[in-house]
XYZ file of C-alpha atoms in Angstrom:
383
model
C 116.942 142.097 46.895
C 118.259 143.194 43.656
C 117.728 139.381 41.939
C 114.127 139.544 43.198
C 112.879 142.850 41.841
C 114.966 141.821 38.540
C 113.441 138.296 38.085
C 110.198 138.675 39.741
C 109.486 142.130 40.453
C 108.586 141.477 43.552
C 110.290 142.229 47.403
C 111.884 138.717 48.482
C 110.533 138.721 51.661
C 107.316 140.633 53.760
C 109.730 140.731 57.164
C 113.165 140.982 58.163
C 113.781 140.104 61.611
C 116.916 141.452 62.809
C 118.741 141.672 66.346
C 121.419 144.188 67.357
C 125.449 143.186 67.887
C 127.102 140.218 69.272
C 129.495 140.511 71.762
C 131.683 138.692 73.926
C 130.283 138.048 77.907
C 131.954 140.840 78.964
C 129.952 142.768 76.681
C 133.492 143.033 74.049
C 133.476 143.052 70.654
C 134.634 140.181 69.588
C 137.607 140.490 67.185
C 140.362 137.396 66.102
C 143.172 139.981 67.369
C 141.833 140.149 71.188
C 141.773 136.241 71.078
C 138.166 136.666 71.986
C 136.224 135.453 68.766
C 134.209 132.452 68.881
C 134.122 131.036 65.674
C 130.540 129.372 64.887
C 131.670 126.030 63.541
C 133.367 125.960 67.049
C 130.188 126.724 68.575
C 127.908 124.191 66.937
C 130.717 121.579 67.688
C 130.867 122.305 71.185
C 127.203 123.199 72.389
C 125.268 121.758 69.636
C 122.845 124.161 66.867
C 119.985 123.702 68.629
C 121.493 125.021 71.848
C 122.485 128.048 70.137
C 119.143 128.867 68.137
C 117.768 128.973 71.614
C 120.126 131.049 73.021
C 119.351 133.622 70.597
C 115.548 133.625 70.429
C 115.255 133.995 73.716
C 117.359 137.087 73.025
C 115.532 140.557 73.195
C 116.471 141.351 69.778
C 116.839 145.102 70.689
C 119.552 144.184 73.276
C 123.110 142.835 72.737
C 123.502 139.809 72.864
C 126.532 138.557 75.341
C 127.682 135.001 73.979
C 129.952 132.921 75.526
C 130.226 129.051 76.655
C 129.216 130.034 80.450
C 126.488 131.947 79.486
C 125.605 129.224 77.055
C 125.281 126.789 79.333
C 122.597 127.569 81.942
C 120.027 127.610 78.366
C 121.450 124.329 77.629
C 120.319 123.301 81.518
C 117.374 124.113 80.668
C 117.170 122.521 77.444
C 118.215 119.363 79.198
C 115.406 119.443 81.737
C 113.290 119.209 78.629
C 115.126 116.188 77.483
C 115.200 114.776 81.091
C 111.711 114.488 80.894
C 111.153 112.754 77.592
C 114.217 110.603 78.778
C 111.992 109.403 81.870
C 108.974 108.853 79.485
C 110.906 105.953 76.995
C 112.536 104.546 80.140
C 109.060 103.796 81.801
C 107.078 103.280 79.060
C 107.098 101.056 76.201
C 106.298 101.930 72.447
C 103.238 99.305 72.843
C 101.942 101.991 75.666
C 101.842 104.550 73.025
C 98.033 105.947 73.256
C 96.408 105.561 69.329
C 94.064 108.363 70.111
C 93.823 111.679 72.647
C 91.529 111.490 74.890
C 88.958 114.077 75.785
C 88.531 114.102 79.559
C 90.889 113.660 82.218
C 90.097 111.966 85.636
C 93.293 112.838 87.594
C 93.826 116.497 88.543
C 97.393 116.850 87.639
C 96.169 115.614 84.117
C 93.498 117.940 83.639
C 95.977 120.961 84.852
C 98.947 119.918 82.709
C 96.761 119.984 80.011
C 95.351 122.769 80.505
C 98.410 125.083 80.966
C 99.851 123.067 77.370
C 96.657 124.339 75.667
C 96.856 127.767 76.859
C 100.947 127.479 76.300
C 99.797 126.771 72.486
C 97.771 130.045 72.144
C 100.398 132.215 73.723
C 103.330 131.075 71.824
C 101.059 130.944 68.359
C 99.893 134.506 69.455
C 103.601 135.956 70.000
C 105.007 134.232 67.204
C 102.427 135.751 64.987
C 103.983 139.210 66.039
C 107.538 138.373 65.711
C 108.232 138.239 69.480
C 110.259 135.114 69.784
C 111.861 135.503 73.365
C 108.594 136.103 74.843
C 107.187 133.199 73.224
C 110.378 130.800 74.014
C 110.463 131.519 77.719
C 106.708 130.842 77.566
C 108.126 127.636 76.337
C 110.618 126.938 78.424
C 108.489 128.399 81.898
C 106.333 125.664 81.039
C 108.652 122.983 80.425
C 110.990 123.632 84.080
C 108.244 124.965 86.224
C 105.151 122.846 85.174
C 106.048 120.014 83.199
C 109.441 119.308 85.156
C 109.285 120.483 88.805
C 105.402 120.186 89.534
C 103.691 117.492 87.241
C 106.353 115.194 86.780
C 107.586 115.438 90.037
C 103.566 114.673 90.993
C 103.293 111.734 88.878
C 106.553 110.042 89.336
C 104.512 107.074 90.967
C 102.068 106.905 88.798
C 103.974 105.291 86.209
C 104.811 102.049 88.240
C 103.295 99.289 86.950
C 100.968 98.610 89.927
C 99.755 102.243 89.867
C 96.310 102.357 88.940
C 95.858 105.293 86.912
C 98.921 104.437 84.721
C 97.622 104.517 81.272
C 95.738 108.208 82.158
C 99.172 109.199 83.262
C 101.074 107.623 79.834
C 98.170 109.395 77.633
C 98.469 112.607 79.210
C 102.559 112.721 79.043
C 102.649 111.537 75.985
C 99.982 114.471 74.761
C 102.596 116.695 76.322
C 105.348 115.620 74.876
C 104.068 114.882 71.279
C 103.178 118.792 71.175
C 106.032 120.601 72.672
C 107.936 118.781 69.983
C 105.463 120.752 67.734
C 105.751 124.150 69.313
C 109.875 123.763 69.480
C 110.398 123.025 65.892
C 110.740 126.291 64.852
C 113.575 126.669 67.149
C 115.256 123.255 67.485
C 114.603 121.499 64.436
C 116.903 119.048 65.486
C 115.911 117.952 68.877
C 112.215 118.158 68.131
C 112.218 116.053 65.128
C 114.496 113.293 67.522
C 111.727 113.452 70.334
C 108.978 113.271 67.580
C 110.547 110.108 65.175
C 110.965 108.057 68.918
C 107.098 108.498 70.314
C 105.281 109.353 66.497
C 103.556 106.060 65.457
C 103.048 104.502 62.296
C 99.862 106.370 61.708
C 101.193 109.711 62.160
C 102.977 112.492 59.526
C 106.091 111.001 59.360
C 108.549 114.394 60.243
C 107.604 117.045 63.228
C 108.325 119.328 60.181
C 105.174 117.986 58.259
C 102.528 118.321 61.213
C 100.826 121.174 61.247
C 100.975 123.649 64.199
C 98.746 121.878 66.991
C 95.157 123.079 68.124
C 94.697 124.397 71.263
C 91.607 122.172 72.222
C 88.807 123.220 74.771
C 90.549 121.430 77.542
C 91.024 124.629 79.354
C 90.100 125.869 82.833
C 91.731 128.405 84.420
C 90.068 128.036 87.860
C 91.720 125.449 88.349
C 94.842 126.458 87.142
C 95.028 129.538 89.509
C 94.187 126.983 92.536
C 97.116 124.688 91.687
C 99.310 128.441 91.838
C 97.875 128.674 95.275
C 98.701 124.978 96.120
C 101.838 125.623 94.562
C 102.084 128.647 97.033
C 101.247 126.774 100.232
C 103.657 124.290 99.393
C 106.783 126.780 98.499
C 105.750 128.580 101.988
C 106.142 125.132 103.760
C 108.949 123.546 102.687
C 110.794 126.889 103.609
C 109.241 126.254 106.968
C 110.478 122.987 106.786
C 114.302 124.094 105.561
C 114.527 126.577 108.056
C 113.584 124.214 110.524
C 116.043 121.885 109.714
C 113.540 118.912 109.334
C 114.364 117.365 105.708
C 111.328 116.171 103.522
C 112.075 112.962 103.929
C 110.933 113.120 107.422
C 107.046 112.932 107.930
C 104.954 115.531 110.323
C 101.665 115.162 112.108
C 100.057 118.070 109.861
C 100.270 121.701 108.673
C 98.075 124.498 109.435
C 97.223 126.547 106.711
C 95.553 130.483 107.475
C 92.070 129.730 105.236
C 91.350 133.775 104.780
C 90.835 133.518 100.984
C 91.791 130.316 100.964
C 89.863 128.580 97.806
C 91.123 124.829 98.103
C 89.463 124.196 100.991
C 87.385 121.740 99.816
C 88.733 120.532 97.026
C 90.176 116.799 98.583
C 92.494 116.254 95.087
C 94.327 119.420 95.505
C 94.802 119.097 99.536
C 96.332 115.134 99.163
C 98.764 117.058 96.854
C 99.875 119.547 99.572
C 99.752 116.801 102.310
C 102.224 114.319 99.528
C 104.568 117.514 98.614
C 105.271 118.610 101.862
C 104.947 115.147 103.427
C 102.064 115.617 106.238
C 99.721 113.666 107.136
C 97.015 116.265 107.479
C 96.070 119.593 106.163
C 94.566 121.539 108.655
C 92.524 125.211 107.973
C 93.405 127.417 111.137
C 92.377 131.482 110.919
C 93.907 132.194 114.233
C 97.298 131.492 113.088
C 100.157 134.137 112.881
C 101.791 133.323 109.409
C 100.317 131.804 106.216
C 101.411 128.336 107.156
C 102.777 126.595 110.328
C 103.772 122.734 110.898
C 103.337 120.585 114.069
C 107.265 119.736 114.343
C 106.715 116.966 116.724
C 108.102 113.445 115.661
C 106.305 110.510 117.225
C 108.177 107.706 117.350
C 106.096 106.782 114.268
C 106.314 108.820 112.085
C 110.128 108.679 113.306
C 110.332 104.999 112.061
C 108.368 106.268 108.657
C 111.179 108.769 107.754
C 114.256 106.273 108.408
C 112.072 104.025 105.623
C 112.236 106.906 103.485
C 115.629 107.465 103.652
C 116.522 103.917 103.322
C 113.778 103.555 99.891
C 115.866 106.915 98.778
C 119.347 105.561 99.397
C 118.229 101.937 97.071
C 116.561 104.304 94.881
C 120.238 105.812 94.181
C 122.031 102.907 94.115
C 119.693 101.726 91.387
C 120.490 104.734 89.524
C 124.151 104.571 89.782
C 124.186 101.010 89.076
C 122.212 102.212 85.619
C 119.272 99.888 86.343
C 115.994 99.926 84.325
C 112.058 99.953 86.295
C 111.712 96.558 85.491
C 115.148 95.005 87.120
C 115.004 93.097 89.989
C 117.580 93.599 92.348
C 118.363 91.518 95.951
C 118.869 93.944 98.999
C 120.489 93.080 102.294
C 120.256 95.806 104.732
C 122.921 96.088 107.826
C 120.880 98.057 110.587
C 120.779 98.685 114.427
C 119.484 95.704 116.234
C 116.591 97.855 117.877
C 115.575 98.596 113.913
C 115.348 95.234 112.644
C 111.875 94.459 113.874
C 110.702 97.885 112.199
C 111.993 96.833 108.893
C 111.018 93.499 109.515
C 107.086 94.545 109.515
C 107.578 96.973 106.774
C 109.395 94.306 103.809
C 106.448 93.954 101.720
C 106.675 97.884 101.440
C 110.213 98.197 100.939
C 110.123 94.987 98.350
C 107.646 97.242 96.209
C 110.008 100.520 97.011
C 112.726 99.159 96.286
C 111.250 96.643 93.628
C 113.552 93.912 94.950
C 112.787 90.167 94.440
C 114.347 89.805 98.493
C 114.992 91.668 101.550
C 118.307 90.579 103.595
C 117.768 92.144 106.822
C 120.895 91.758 108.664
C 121.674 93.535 112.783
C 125.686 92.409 111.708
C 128.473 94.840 111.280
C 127.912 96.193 107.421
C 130.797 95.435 104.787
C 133.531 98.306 103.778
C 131.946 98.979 100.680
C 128.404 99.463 101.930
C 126.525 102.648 101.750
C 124.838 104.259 105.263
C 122.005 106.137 106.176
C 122.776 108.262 109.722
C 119.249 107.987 112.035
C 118.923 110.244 114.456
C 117.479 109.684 118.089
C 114.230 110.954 119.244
């Protein structure tokens, strides 16, 4: 202060933002004596810079702030779900992929809404920035990232980025959109991080640091009817799957349909958003029914069909592990010999050209013998 009204007459800054005391999470003060002090070189070696600087934006600044490595870790959880995501992006898609230009309409619905709630997300965070509220603008962030990006669109999409899906490239261009500007909205707060995630999607044609862009556009893509019926989708779905738990019937596990109470119901036409209920909650039809007693019910019978449908499921799921484990990429092609039941056989049998694409297997052993000691197994219930 005293340098800049010497030198240049002048204050050396317009704002000071400033938070209020650092304690222990016990709410302690910290001192070297208790044995309680965290020292920051510590800190940053242990949980990483970025981790922190998010820890303490999303700090109300006139609140203490309670830091400690537990607390510390559910925002680096959440920092990770971030990374999860951009993780599953490079694994499935290859830098020749990378879209040269945005596009300007989106066909699929999930597109259109993800892109929507990002341009709205730009706005709000621009807006709260502006006025020096940086939790309320970071958990604006980070909402989007674990409850839209993460949970709903990714989780939507998953398919989609197979090589035999048909809308792949939409889904590569709109992810990629996604991704390239949250790495523009976090750089403020995790320099770090979002200049990694920009240098491995940016292409040769772009500003070569995250730190160079300039602060992204919110577009016109916007329409908030549509996001406000994917929150009542979202809704339906929540309500069923509790059904479902409290049932006891796992996801995995087809049903016949689900009955939805249509007063002020405003999907009820809209075939895009419906196939997403019926694929979330795993029915095979949505069905509007005013005379029901609650918001939702399910038809918990289980045909012998749509028995033999879930026991594929759980097998695809169990491969779909294994792959994991065994650290495989998409494009790996793996042999699979399944030990089963004699009376199963012949369902499996019918079904191999589905499980060779599940599985994405080059063959199919399909075997009624006794399975090996260090096989995996899937328990099938009787019905």
């Amino acid at each position: 202060l005293v340098m800049s009204v010497v030198l240049e007459n002048k204050n050396p800054m317009k704002t000071i933002f400033g938070y209020a005391l650092v304690k222990d999470e016990k709410g302690e003060e910290m001192h070297k004596s208790k044995g309680n002090a965290i020292w920051f070189d510590d800190a940053v070696e242990k949980i990483g810079a970025d981790c922190m600087r998010w820890f303490y934006m999303r700090q109300n600044p006139a609140e203490n702030a309670l830091f400690g490595y537990h607390v510390v870790e559910e925002t680096k959880r959440k920092l990770l779900i971030l990374y999860n995501v951009y993780s599953f992006f490079r694994t499935y898609v290859q830098e020749k992929e990378f879209p040269q230009k945005f596009k300007e309409k989106y066909n699929n619905v999930l597109d259109r809404w993800i892109v929507s709630k990002m341009n709205h997300l730009i706005s709000l965070v621009e807006f709260n920035l502006d006025k020096y509220d940086i939790a309320k603008a970071v958990i604006a962030i980070e909402d989007f990232c674990v409850n839209d990006l993460s949970l709903w669109y990714l989780r939507r999409s998953r398919k989609r980025f197979h090589q035999d899906s048909p809308d792949r490239k939409e889904a590569i261009d709109t992810l990629y959109y996604i991704l390239l500007t949250t790495a523009k909205i976090i750089a403020p707060v995790t320099p770090f991080f979002a200049e990694s995630m920009y240098q491995d999607i940016c292409t040769a044609t772009m500003t070569k640091s995250v730190h160079l862009c300039d602060w992204p556009q919110s577009g016109s893509e916007t329409d908030l009817e549509l996001e406000q019926k994917m929150d009542e989708v979202r809704n339906i779905v929540s309500l069923a799957l509790a059904d479902r738990s409290a049932k006891g019937i796992k996801i995995r596990q087809p049903l016949a349909s689900l009955k939805i109470n249509d007063k002020g119901i405003k999907i009820k036409d809209n075939s895009e958003l419906l196939d997403l209920i019926k694929d979330e909650v795993n029915v095979k039809e949505v069905i509007f029914d005013g005379t029901i007693k609650n918001n939702v019910e399910l038809d918990t019978r289980i045909t012998k069909e749509l028995r033999d449908q879930g026991v594929m499921r759980d097998i695809v799921r169990l491969v779909q592990d294994l792959r994991k484990k065994g650290s495989l990429k998409p494009e790996d092609k793996i042999s699979v010999q399944l030990f089963v039941p004699e009376n199963e056989k012949k369902m499996l049998e019918n079904n191999k050209e589905l499980l060779l694409r599940e599985f994405r297997a080059k063959e199919i052993l399909i075997d009624s013998k006794k399975q090996p000691l260090n096989s995996y197994e899937v328990k099938i219930k009787k019905v």
